[in-house]
PDB file of C-alpha atoms in Angstrom:
ATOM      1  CA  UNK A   2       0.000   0.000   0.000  1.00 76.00           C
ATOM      2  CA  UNK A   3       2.993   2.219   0.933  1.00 82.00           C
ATOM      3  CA  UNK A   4       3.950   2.373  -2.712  1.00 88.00           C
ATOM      4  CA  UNK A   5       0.907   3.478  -4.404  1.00 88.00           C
ATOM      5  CA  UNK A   6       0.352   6.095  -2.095  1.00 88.00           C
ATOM      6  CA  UNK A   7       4.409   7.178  -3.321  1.00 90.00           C
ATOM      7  CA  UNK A   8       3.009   6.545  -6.814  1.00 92.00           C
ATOM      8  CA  UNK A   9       0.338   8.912  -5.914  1.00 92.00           C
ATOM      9  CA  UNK A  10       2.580  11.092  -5.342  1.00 91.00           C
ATOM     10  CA  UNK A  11       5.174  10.962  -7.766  1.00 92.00           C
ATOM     11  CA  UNK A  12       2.166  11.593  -9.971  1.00 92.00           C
ATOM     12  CA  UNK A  13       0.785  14.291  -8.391  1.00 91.00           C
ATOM     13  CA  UNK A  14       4.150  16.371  -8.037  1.00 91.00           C
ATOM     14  CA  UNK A  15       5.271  15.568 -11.629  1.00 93.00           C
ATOM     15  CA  UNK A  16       1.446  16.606 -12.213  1.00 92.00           C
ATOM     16  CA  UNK A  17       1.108  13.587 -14.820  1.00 93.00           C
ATOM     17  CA  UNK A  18      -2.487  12.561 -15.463  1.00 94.00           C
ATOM     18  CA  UNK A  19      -2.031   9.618 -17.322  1.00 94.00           C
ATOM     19  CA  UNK A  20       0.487   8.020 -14.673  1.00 94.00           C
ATOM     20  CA  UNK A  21      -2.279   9.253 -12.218  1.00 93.00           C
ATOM     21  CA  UNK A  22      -5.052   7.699 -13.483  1.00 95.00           C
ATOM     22  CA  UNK A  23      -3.159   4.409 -14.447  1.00 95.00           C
ATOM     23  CA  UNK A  24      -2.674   4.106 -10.387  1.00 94.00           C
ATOM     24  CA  UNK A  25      -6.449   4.783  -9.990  1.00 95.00           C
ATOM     25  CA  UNK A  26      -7.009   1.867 -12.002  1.00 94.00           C
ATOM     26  CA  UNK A  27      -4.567  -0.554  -9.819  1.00 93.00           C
ATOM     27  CA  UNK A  28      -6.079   1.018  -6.494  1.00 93.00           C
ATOM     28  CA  UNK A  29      -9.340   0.039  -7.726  1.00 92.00           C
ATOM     29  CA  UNK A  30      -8.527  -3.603  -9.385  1.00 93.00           C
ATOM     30  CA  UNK A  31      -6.939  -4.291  -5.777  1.00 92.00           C
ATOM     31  CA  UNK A  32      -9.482  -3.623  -3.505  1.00 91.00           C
ATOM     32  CA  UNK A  33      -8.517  -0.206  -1.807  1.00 89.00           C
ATOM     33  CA  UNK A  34     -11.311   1.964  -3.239  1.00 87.00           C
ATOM     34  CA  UNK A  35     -13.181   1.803   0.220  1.00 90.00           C
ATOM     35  CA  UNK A  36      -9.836   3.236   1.672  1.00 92.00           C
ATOM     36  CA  UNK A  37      -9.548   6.687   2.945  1.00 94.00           C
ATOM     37  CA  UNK A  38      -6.009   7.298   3.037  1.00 93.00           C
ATOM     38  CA  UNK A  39      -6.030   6.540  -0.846  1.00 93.00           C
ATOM     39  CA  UNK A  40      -8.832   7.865  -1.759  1.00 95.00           C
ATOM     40  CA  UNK A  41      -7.632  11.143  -0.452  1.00 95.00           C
ATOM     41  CA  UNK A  42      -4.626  11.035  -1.922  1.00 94.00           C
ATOM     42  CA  UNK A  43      -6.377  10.698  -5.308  1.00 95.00           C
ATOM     43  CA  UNK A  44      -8.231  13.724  -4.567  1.00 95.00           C
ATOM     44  CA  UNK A  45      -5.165  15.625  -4.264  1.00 93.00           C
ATOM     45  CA  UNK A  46      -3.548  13.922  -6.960  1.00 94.00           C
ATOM     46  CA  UNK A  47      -6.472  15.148  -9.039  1.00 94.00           C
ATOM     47  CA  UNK A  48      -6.345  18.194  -8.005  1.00 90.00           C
ATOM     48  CA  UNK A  49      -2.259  18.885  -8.354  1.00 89.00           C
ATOM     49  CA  UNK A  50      -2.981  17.418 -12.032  1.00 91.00           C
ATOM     50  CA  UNK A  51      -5.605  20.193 -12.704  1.00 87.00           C
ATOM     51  CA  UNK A  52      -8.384  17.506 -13.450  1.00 91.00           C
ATOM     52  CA  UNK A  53     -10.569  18.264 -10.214  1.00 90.00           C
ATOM     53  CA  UNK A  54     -13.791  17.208 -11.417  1.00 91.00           C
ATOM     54  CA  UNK A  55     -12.164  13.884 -11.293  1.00 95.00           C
ATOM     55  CA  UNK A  56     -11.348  14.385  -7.858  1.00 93.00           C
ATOM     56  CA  UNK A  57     -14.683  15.778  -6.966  1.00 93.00           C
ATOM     57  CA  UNK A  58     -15.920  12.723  -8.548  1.00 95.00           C
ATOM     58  CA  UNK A  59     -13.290  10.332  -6.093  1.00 95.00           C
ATOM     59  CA  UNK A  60     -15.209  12.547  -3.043  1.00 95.00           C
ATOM     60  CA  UNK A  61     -18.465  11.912  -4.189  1.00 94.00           C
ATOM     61  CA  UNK A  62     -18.122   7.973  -4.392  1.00 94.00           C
ATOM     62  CA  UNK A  63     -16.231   7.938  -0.668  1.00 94.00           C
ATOM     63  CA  UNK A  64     -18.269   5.694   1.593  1.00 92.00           C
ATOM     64  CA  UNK A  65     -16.715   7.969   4.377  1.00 93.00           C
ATOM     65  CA  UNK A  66     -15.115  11.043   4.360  1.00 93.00           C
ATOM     66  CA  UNK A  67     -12.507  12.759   6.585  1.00 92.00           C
ATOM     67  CA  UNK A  68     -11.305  16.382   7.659  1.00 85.00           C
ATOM     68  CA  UNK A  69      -8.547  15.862   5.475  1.00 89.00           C
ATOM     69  CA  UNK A  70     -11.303  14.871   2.599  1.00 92.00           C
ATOM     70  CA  UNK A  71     -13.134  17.866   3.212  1.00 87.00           C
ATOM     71  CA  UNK A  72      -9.861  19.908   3.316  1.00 85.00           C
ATOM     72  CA  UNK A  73      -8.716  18.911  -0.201  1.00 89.00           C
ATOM     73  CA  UNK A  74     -12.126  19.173  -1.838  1.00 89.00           C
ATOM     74  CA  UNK A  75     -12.568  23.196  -0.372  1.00 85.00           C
ATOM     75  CA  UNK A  76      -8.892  23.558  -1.433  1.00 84.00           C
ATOM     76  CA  UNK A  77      -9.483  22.394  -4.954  1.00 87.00           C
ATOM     77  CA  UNK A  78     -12.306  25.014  -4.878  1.00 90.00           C
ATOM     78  CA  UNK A  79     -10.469  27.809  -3.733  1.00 87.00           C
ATOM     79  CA  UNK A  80      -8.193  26.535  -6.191  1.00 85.00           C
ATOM     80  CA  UNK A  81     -10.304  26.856  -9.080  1.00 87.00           C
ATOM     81  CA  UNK A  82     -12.163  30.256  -8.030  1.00 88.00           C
ATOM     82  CA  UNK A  83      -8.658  31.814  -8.364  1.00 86.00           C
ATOM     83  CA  UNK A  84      -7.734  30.209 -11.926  1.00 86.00           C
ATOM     84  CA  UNK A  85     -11.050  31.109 -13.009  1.00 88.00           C
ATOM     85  CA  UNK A  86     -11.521  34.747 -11.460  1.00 89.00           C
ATOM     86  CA  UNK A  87     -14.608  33.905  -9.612  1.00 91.00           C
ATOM     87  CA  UNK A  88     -14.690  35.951  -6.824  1.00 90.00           C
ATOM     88  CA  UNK A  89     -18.531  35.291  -6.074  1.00 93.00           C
ATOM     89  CA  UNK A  90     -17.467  31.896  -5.955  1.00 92.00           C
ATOM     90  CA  UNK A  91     -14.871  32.380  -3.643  1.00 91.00           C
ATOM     91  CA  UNK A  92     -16.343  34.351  -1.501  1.00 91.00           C
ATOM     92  CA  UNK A  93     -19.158  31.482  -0.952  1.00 92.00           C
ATOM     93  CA  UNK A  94     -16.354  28.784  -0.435  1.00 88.00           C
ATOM     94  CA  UNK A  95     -14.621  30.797   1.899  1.00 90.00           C
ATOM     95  CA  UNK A  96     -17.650  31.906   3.776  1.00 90.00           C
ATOM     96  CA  UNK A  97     -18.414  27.859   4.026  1.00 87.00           C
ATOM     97  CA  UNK A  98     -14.842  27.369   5.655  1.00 84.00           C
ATOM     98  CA  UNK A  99     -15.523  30.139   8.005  1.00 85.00           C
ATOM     99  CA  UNK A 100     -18.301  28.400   8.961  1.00 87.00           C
ATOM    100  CA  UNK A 101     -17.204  24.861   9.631  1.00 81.00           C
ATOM    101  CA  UNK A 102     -13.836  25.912  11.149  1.00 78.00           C
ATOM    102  CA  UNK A 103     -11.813  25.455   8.389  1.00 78.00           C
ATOM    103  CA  UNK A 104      -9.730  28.631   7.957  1.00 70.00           C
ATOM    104  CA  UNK A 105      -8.196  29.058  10.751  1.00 72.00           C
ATOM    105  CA  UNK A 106      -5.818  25.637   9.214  1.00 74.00           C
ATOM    106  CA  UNK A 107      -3.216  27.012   8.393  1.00 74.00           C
ATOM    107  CA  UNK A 108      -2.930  25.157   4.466  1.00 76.00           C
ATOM    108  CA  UNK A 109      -6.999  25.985   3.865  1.00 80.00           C
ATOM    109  CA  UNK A 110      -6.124  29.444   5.115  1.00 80.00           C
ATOM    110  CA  UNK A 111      -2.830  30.227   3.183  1.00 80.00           C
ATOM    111  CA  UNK A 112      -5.246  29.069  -0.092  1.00 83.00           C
ATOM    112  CA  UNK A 113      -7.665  31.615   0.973  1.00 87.00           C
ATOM    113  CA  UNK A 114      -5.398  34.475   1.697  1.00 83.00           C
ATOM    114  CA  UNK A 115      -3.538  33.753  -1.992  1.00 83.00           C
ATOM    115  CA  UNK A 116      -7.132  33.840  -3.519  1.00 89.00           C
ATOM    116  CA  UNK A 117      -8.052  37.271  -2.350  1.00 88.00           C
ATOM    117  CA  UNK A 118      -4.456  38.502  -3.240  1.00 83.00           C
ATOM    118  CA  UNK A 119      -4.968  37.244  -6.508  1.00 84.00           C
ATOM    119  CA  UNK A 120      -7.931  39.183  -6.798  1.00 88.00           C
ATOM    120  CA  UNK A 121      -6.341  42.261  -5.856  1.00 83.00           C
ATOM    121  CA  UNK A 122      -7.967  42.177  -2.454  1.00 87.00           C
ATOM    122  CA  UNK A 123      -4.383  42.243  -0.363  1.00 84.00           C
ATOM    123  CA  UNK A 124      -6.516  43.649   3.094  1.00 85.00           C
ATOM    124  CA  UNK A 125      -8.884  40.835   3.007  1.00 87.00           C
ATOM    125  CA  UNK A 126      -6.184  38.390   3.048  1.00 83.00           C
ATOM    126  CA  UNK A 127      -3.978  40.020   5.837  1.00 81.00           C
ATOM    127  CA  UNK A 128      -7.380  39.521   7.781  1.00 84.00           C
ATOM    128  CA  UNK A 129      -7.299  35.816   6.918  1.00 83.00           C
ATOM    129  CA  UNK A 130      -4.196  35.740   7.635  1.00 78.00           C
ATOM    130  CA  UNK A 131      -4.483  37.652  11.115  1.00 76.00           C
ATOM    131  CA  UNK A 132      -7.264  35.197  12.039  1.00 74.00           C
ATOM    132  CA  UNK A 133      -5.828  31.958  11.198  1.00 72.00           C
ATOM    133  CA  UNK A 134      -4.992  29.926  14.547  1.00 62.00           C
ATOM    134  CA  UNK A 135      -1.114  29.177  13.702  1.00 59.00           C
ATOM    135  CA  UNK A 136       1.740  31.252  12.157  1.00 63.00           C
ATOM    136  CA  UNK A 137       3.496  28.289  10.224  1.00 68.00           C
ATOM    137  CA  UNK A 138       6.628  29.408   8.214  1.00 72.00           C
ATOM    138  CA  UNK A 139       4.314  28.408   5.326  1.00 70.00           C
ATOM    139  CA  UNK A 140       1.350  30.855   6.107  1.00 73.00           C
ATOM    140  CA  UNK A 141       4.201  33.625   6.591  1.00 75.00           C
ATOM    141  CA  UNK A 142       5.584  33.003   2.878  1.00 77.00           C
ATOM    142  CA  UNK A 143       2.383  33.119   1.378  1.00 76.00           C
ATOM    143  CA  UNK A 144       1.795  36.575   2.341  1.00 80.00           C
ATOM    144  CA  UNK A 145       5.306  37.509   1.812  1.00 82.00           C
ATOM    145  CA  UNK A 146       4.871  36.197  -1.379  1.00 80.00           C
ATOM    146  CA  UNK A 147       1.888  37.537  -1.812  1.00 81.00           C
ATOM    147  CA  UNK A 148       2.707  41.184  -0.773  1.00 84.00           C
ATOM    148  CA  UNK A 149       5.682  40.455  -3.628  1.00 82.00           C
ATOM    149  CA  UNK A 150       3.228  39.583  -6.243  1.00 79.00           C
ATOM    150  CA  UNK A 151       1.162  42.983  -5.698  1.00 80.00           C
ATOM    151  CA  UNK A 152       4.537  45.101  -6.032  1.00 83.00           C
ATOM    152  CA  UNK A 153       4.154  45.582  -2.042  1.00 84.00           C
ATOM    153  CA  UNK A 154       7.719  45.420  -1.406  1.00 83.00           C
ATOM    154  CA  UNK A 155       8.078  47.184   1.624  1.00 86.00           C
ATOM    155  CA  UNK A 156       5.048  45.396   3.428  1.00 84.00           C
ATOM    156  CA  UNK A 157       6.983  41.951   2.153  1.00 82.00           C
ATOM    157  CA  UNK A 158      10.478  43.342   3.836  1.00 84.00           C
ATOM    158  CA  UNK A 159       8.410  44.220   7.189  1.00 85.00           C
ATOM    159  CA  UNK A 160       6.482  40.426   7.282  1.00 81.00           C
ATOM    160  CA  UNK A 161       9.910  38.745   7.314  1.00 80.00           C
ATOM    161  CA  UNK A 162      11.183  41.106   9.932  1.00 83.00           C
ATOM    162  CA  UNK A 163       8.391  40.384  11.815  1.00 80.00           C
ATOM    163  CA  UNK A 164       8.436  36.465  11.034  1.00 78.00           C
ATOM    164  CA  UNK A 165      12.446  36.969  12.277  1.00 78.00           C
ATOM    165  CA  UNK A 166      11.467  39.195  15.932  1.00 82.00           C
ATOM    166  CA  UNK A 167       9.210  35.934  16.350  1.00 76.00           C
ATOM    167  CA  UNK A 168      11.620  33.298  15.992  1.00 77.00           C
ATOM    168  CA  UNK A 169      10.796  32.033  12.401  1.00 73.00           C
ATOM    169  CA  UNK A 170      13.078  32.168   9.876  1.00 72.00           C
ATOM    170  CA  UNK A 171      12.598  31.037   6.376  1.00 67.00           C
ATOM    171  CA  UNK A 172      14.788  28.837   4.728  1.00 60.00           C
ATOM    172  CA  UNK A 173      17.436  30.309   1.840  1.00 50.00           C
ATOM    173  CA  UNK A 174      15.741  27.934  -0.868  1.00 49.00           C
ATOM    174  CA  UNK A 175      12.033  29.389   0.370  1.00 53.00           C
ATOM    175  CA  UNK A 176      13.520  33.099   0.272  1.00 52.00           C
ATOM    176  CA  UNK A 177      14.495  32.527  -3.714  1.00 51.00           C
ATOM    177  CA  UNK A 178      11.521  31.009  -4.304  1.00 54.00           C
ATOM    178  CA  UNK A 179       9.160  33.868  -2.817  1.00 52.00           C
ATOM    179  CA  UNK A 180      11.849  36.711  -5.156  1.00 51.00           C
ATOM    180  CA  UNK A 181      11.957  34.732  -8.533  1.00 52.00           C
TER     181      UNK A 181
END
């Protein structure tokens, strides 16, 4: 089982639909499609591949579902509103999160603060990101990154001397990332 779920992955990072679906087929043909843990990794697969209906369709058919389930499906939402501009849509998703509890996680929350920066809306997500429970290094780089993709330089160069007076430091590789 432990190397399907690295085939998952291997598909899902080199975002390669055909080895991902191929692996769909084997999880199925051996008896794992009751399986959470690989069912949800198909979701994200899906997902990371840019075929979400596919992975909405994997939630759908899921005898039971988990937070994690939920998590990638709102994700792959958010995910979507911002390729496809649609901020009503967004708005709605996030307004579901706020309701169940989702955005204070910190990876539904960084995916809600990059939507509304994507829309232009760079306030709304430094209140997402004021309100999320946790200040992983990973919700601090999305809003550094963020504040970078709006041309808000200085705010970028005052979140990672903030992120440094509170004891989180990014690494070099995450720093070239965020400036290239």
């Amino acid at each position: 089982m432990a190397s399907l779920a690295n085939a998952i992955t291997l598909s899902a990072n080199s975002r390669s639909i055909m080895l991902g679906t191929q692996i769909h087929g084997r999880i199925l043909k051996l008896g794992f499609s009751n399986h959470i843990f690989m069912l949800n990794n198909l979701i994200k697969m899906y997902s990371r591949c840019g075929v979400f209906s596919d992975g909405l369709n994997v939630f759908d058919g899921m005898p039971e579902r988990n937070l994690v389930s939920w998590t990638l499906i709102v994700f792959g939402v958010v995910k979507v509103c911002t390729y496809m501009r649609a901020y009503m849509l967004g708005l709605c998703v996030h307004s579901f999160s706020l309701k169940v509890g989702m955005e204070k996680n910190s990876f539904m929350g960084s995916s809600i603060l990059h939507m509304y920066a994507k829309f232009g809306f760079i306030e709304v997500a430094e209140m997402v990101s004021e309100g999320m429970d946790s200040h992983e290094v990973g919700c601090w780089n999305a809003m550094v990154g963020e504040y970078a993709q709006c041309g808000l330089g200085l705010s970028a160069m005052s979140t990672v001397y903030l992120m440094h007076r509170r004891g989180i430091f990014m690494e070099l590789q995450q720093i070239y990332l965020l400036i290239t």
